[in-house]
XYZ file of C-alpha atoms in Angstrom:
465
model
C 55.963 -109.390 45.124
C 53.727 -107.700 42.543
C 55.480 -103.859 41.567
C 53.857 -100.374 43.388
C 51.374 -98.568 41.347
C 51.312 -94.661 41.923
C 48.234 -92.666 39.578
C 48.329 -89.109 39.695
C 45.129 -87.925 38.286
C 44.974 -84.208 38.056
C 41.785 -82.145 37.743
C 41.297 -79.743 34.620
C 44.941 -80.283 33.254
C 44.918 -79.490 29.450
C 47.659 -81.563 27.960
C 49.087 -78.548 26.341
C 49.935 -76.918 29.912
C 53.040 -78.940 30.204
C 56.754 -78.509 29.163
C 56.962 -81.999 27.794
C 54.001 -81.743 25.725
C 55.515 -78.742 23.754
C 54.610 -75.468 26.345
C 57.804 -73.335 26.882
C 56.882 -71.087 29.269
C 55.692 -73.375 32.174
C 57.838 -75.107 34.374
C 57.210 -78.796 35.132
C 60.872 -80.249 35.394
C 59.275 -82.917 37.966
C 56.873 -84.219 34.819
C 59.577 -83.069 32.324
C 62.003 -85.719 33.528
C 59.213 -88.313 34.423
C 58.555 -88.417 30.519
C 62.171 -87.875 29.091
C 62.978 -91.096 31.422
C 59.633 -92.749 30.857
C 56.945 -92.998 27.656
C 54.879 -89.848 26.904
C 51.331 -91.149 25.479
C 50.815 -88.193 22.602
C 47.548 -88.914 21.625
C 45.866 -89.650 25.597
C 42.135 -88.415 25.389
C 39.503 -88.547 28.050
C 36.204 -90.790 27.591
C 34.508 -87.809 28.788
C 35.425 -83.942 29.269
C 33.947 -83.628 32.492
C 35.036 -84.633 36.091
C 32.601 -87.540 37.349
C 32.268 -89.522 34.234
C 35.919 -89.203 33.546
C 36.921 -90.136 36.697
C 34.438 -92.873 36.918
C 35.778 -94.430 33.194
C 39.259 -94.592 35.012
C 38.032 -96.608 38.307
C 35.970 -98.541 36.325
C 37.420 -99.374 32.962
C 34.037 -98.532 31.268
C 32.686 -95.514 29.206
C 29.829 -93.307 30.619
C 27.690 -95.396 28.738
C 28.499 -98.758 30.561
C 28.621 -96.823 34.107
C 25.816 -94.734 33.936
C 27.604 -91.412 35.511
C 27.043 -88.445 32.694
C 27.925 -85.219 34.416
C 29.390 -84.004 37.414
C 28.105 -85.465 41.114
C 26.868 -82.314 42.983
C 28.913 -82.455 46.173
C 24.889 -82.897 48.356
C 24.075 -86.261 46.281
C 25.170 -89.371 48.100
C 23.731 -92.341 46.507
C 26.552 -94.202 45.045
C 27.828 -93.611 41.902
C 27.177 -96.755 40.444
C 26.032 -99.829 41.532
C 27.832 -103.192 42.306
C 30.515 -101.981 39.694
C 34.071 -103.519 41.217
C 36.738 -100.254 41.062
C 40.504 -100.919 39.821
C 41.100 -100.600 43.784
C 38.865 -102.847 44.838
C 40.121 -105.513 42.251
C 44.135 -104.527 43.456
C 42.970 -105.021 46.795
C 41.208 -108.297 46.101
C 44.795 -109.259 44.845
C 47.275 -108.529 47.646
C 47.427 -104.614 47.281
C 47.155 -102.030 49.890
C 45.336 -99.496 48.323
C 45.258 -95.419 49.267
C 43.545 -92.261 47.735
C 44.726 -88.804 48.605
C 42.556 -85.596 47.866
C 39.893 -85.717 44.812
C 37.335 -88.413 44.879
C 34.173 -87.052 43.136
C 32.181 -89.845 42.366
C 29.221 -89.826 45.055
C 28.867 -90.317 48.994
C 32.164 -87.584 49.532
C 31.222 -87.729 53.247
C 32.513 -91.391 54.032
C 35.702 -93.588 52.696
C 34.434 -95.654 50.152
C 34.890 -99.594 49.906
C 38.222 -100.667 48.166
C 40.232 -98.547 49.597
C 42.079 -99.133 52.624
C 43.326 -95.509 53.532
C 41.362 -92.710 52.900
C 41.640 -89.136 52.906
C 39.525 -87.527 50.304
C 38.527 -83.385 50.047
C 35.148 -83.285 51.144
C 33.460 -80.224 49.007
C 34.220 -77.691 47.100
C 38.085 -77.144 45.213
C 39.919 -73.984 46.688
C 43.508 -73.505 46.654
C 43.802 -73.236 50.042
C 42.224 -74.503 53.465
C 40.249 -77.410 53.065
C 37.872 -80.027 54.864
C 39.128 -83.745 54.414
C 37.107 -87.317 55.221
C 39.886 -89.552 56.933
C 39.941 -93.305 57.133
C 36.760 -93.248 59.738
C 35.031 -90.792 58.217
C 35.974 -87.916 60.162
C 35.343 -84.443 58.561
C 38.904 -82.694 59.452
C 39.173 -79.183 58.398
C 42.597 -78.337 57.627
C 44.681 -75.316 57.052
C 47.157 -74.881 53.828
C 47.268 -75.172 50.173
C 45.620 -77.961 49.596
C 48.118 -79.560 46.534
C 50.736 -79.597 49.651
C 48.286 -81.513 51.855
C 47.348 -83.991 49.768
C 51.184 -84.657 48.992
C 51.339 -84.723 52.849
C 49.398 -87.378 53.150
C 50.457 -89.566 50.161
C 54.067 -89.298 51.982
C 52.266 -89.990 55.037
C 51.082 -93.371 53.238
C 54.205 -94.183 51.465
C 55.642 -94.361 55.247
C 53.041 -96.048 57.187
C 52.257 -98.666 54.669
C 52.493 -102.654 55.207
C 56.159 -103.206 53.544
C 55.418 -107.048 52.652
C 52.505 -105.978 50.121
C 52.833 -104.241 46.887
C 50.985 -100.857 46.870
C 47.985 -98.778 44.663
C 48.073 -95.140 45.619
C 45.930 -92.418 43.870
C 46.844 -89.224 44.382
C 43.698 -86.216 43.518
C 45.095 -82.478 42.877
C 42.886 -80.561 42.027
C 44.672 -77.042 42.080
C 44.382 -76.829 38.247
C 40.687 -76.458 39.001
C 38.854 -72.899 39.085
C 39.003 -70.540 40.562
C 41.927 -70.057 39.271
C 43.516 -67.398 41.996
C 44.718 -67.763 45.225
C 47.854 -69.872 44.495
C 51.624 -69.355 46.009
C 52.633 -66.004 45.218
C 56.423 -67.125 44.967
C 54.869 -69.066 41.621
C 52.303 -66.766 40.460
C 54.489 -63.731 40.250
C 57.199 -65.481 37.895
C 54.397 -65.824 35.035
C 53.327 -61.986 35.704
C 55.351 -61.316 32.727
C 54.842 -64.257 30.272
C 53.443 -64.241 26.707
C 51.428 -67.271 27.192
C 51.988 -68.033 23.372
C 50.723 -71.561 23.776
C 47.143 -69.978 24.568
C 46.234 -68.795 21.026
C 44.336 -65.466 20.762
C 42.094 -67.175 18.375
C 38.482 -67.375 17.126
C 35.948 -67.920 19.761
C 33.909 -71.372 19.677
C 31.472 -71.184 16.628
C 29.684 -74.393 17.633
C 27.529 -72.575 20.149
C 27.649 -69.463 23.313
C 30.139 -69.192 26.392
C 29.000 -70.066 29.772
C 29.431 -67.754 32.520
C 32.600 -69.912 33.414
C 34.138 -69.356 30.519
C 33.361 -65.635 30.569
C 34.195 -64.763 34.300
C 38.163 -64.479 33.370
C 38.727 -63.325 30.345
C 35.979 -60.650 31.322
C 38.438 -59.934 34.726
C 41.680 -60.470 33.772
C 43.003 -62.915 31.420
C 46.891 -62.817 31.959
C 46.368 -62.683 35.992
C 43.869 -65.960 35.366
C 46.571 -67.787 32.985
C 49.541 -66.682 35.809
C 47.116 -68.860 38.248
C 47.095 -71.409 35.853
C 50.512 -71.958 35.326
C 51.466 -71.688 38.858
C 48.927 -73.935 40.240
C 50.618 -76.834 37.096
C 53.491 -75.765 38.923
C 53.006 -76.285 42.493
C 51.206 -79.717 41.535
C 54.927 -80.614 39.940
C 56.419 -80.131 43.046
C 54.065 -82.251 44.497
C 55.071 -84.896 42.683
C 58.750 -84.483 43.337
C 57.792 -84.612 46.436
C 56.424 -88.051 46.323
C 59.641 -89.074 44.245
C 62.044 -87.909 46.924
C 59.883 -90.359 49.349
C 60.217 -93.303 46.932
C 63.844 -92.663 46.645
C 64.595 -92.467 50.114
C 62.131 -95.615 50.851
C 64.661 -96.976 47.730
C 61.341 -98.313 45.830
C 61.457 -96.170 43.213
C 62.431 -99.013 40.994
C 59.852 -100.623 42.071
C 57.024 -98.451 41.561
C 55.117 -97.285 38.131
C 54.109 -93.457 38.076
C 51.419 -92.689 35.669
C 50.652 -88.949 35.327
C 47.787 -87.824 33.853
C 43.981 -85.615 33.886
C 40.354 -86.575 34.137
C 39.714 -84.259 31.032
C 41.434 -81.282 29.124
C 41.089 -77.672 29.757
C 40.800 -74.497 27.601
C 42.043 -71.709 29.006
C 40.857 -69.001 26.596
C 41.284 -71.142 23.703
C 38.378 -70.745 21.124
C 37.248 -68.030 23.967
C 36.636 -70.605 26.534
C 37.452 -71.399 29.570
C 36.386 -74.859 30.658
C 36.565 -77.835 29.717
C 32.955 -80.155 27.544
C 30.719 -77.687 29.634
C 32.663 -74.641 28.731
C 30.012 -74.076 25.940
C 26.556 -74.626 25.133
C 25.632 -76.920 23.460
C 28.896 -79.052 24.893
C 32.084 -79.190 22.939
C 34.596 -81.670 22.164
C 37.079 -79.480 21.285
C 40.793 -80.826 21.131
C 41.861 -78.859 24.055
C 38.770 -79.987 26.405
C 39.843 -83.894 25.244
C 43.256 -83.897 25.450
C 45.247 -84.946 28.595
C 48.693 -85.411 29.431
C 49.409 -89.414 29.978
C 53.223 -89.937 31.149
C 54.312 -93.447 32.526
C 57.548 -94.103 34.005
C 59.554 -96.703 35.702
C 63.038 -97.116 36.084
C 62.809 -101.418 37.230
C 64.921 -104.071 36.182
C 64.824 -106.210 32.902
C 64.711 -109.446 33.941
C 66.792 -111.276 31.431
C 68.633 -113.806 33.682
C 67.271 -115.586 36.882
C 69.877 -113.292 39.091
C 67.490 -109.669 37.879
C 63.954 -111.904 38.796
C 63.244 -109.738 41.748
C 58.776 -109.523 41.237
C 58.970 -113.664 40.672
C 58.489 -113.365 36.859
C 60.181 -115.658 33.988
C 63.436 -114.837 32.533
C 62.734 -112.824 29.553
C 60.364 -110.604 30.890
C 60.336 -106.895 32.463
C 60.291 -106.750 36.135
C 58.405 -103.691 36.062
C 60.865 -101.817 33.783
C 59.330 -99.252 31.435
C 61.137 -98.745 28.298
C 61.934 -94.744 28.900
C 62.576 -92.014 26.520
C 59.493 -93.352 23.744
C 56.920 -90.833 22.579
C 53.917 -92.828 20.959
C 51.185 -91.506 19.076
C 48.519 -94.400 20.053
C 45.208 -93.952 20.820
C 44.591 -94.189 24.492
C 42.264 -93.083 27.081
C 40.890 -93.854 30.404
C 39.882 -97.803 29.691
C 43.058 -98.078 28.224
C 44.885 -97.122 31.206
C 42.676 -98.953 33.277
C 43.399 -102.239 31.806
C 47.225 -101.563 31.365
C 47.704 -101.330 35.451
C 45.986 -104.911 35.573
C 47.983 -106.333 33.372
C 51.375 -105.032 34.609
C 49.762 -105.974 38.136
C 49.044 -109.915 36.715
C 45.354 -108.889 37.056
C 43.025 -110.670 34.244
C 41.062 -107.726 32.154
C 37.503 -106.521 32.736
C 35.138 -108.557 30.241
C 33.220 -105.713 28.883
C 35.611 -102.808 28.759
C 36.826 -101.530 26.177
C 39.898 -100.497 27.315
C 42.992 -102.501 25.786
C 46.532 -103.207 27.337
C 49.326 -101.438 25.780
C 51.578 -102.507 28.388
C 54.123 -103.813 25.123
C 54.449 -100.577 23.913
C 55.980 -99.256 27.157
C 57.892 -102.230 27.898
C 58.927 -103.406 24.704
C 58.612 -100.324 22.723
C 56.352 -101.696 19.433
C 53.359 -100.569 18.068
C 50.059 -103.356 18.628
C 48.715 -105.281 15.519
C 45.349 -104.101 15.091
C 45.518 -101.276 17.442
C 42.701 -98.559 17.146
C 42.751 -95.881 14.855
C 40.071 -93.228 16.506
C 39.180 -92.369 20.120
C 35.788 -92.267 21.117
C 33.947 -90.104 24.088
C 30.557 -89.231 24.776
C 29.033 -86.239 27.335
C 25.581 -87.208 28.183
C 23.706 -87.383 24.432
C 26.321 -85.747 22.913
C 29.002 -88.544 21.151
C 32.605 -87.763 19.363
C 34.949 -90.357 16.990
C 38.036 -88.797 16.672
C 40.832 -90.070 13.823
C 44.173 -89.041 12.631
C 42.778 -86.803 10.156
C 38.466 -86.114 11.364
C 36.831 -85.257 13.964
C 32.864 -86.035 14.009
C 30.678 -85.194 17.173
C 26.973 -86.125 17.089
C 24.143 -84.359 18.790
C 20.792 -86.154 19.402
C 17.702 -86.235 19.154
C 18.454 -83.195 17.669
C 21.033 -81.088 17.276
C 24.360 -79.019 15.426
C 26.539 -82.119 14.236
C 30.200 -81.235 13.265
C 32.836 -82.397 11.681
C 36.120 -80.928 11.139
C 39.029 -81.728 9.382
C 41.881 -81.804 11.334
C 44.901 -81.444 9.516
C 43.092 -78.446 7.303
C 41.529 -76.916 10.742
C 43.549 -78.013 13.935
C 41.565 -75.114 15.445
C 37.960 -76.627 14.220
C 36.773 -73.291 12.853
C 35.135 -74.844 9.528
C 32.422 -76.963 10.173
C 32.113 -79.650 7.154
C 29.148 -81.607 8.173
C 26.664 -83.429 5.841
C 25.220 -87.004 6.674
C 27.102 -87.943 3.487
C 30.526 -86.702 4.230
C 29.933 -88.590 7.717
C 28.536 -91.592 6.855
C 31.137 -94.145 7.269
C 32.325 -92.176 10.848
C 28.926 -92.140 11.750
C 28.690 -96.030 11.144
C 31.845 -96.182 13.432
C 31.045 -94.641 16.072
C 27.135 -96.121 16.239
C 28.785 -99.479 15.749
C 31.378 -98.691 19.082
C 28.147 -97.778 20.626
C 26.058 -100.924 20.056
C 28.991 -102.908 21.683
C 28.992 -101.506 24.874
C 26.188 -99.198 25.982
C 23.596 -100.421 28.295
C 20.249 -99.310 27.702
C 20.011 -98.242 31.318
C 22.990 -96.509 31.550
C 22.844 -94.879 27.795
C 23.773 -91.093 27.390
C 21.284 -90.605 24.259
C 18.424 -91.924 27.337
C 20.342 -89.810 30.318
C 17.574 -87.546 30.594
C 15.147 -89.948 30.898
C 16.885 -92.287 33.376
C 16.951 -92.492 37.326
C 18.581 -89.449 38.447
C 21.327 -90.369 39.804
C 23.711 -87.686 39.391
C 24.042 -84.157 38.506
C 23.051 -82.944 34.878
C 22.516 -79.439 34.697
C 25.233 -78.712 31.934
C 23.594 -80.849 29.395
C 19.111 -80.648 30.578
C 17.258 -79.039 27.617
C 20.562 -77.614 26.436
C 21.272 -80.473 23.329
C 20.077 -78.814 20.414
């Protein structure tokens, strides 16, 4: 039988707001262990710092670009997302999985369970901390009472005992209490960050690249340490979460047998540069480090399968039964299509044709760097389009706009712009060239204005130059 696939994909969880990527004042000994025991992905980036299109380059395997989902789906629109595009569920269901999702779905037509997917229990609207509707399997609005990151654990125990035993499993597991507003979470957490520093949020220069929204005002404007205590506790309570779901696999005894991948749609400043938000935290929209960023953990105890006698999944001796080569840290490139394309190939699934995502299922298993592996990470937010490399960052703003580019190991805080077309010119070609490949003229960000509206664009209309 093919292994278990658990994704935790968290909303609005900076990379930096975690113990194992370097914060020492939060606690996350759940995520802590999962990547001292697993492979911690240091360099994991987002397609797209904002919910929808990130989200949508995860189920998908494609960038914005390819998908045709540029902003966030207002929770009223319920046209589809995108059309006739198969999902990595329905593609694991199409190959023996049973396939769940628990809590955040945002990616069009919240009312009803969407195709792929064979339970279903999705937030309806809206992101508070506490109290909130759900869509079950029939499409039932349930309005239920709680903190919401407990009932979505809730119900991904609830699957992990119901499910068929005699098929492997897909489960995807929302939280969203890293989301704003960011109050209202378990005092027994909030009150032991009352007292904290918060030296990982830097008191720096605000965001020279253009103004603040009103998001990214509302805190610091109320209270900035009560809105980082929030923070902190909501990262938190979403760790114990996933213990939670842990404690279930151990007690089912498939832990094993199961993959756990951790990880964000986007980033998240949380005063950082004077912002708080992620791409739409500013206008025009950023790509700062801290809105890109996101945490990426993979771990899975298995089973090499070096003689016949260890062959538990059915493959050849010589190969990892699921087993994930723990305790690596890698500083590959990877985002979203990445990711996407690794769970189909440690599921036996073929890749997607046109995404650009790449395995790097060796690395966890076998620990070595790819030949030929990328060098830069590329994402996009409606016209606006970023190339990222060890050492420069370059975002581009058409028709018309402020173009930046930063040097990264000089700036880590982008303060200096350094832009001319000539000091750009061979990123530029880069990053156009990426572009060519895989954008669809009817799905293209530089055209989003222009195209069928399909989905929510407020944060970028008349707001690119």
């Amino acid at each position: 039988m093919a292994p278990n696939i658990i994704v935790v994909l968290t909303d609005d969880h900076g990379q930096w707001a975690t113990g194992c990527y370097g914060n020492r004042e939060i606690h996350t000994p759940t995520l802590d262990n999962l990547a001292a025991t697993g492979v911690t992905m240091l360099n994991a980036f987002t397609p797209s710092p904002v919910c929808s299109p990130a989200r949508a380059c995860f189920f998908t395997g494609l960038f914005p670009s390819q998908h045709g989902v540029h902003d966030w789906i207002h929770p009223d629109f319920e046209e589809p997302a995108w059309l006739n595009r198969p999902t990595i569920a329905h593609i694991l269901q199409e190959n023996g999985y049973t396939t769940a999702l628990c809590g955040k779905w945002h990616l069009g037509q919240n009312q009803q369970p969407q195709q792929g997917f064979d339970y279903w229990s999705a937030v309806d609207r809206n992101y508070p901390p506490k109290d909130g509707v759900y869509i079950n399997d029939v499409g039932e609005a349930i309005q239920r009472r709680g903190y919401n990151t407990q009932l979505i654990t809730d119900d991904a125990v609830d699957f992990l005992r119901s499910h068929e035993t005699d098929k492997p499993f897909f489960l995807f597991v929302g939280y969203f209490g890293t989301h704003s507003p960011w109050s209202g979470h378990p005092e027994r957490l909030v009150e032991q960050y009352r007292n904290c520093t918060f030296d990982n949020v830097p008191d720096g220069p605000v965001y020279s690249g253009g103004r603040l929204t009103g998001e990214s005002l509302a805190p610091t404007r109320l209270n900035r340490s009560e809105a980082l205590a929030q923070y902190y506790a909501s990262v938190t309570h979403i760790d114990e979460g996933v213990g939670r779901i842990l404690d279930e696999l151990d007690a089912q005894r498939l832990r094993d047998d199961t993959l756990i991948v951790y990880t964000a749609d986007h980033g998240l400043n949380c005063g950082q540069h004077g912002i708080w938000g992620k791409g739409n935290g500013t206008r025009p929209l950023n790509m700062l480090e801290e809105s890109i960023r996101i945490p990426l953990i993979v771990n899975c105890p298995g089973t090499r399968g070096d003689t016949p006698s260890d062959n538990r999944i059915g493959m050849k001796p010589g190969s990892y039964n699921g087993w994930v080569l723990g305790g690596q840290r890698r500083t590959e490139f990877v985002d979203h299509t990445d990711l996407f394309t690794t769970l189909l190939d440690y599921a036996g699934v073929p890749p997607v044709d046109d995404s650009p995502g790449r395995s790097f299922l060796p690395m966890l298993q076998a620990g070595k760097g790819l030949p030929d592996w990328k060098d830069s990470q590329i994402a996009e937010y409606g016209p606006v389009r970023m190339i990222r490399t060890e050492k420069y960052k370059l975002v581009l703003r058409e028709p018309s706009g402020k173009n930046e580019l930063y040097d990264l190991d000089a700036d880590p805080a982008e303060t200096r712009n350094l832009y001319t077309a000539e000091l750009a010119v061979e990123l530029t070609t880069r990053l156009e060239a990426f572009f060519e490949a895989y954008a669809t003229p009817d799905h293209d960000g530089r055209n989003a204005e222009r195209l069928r509206q399909h989905n929510y664009v407020e944060a970028w209309r008349g707001e690119i130059s």
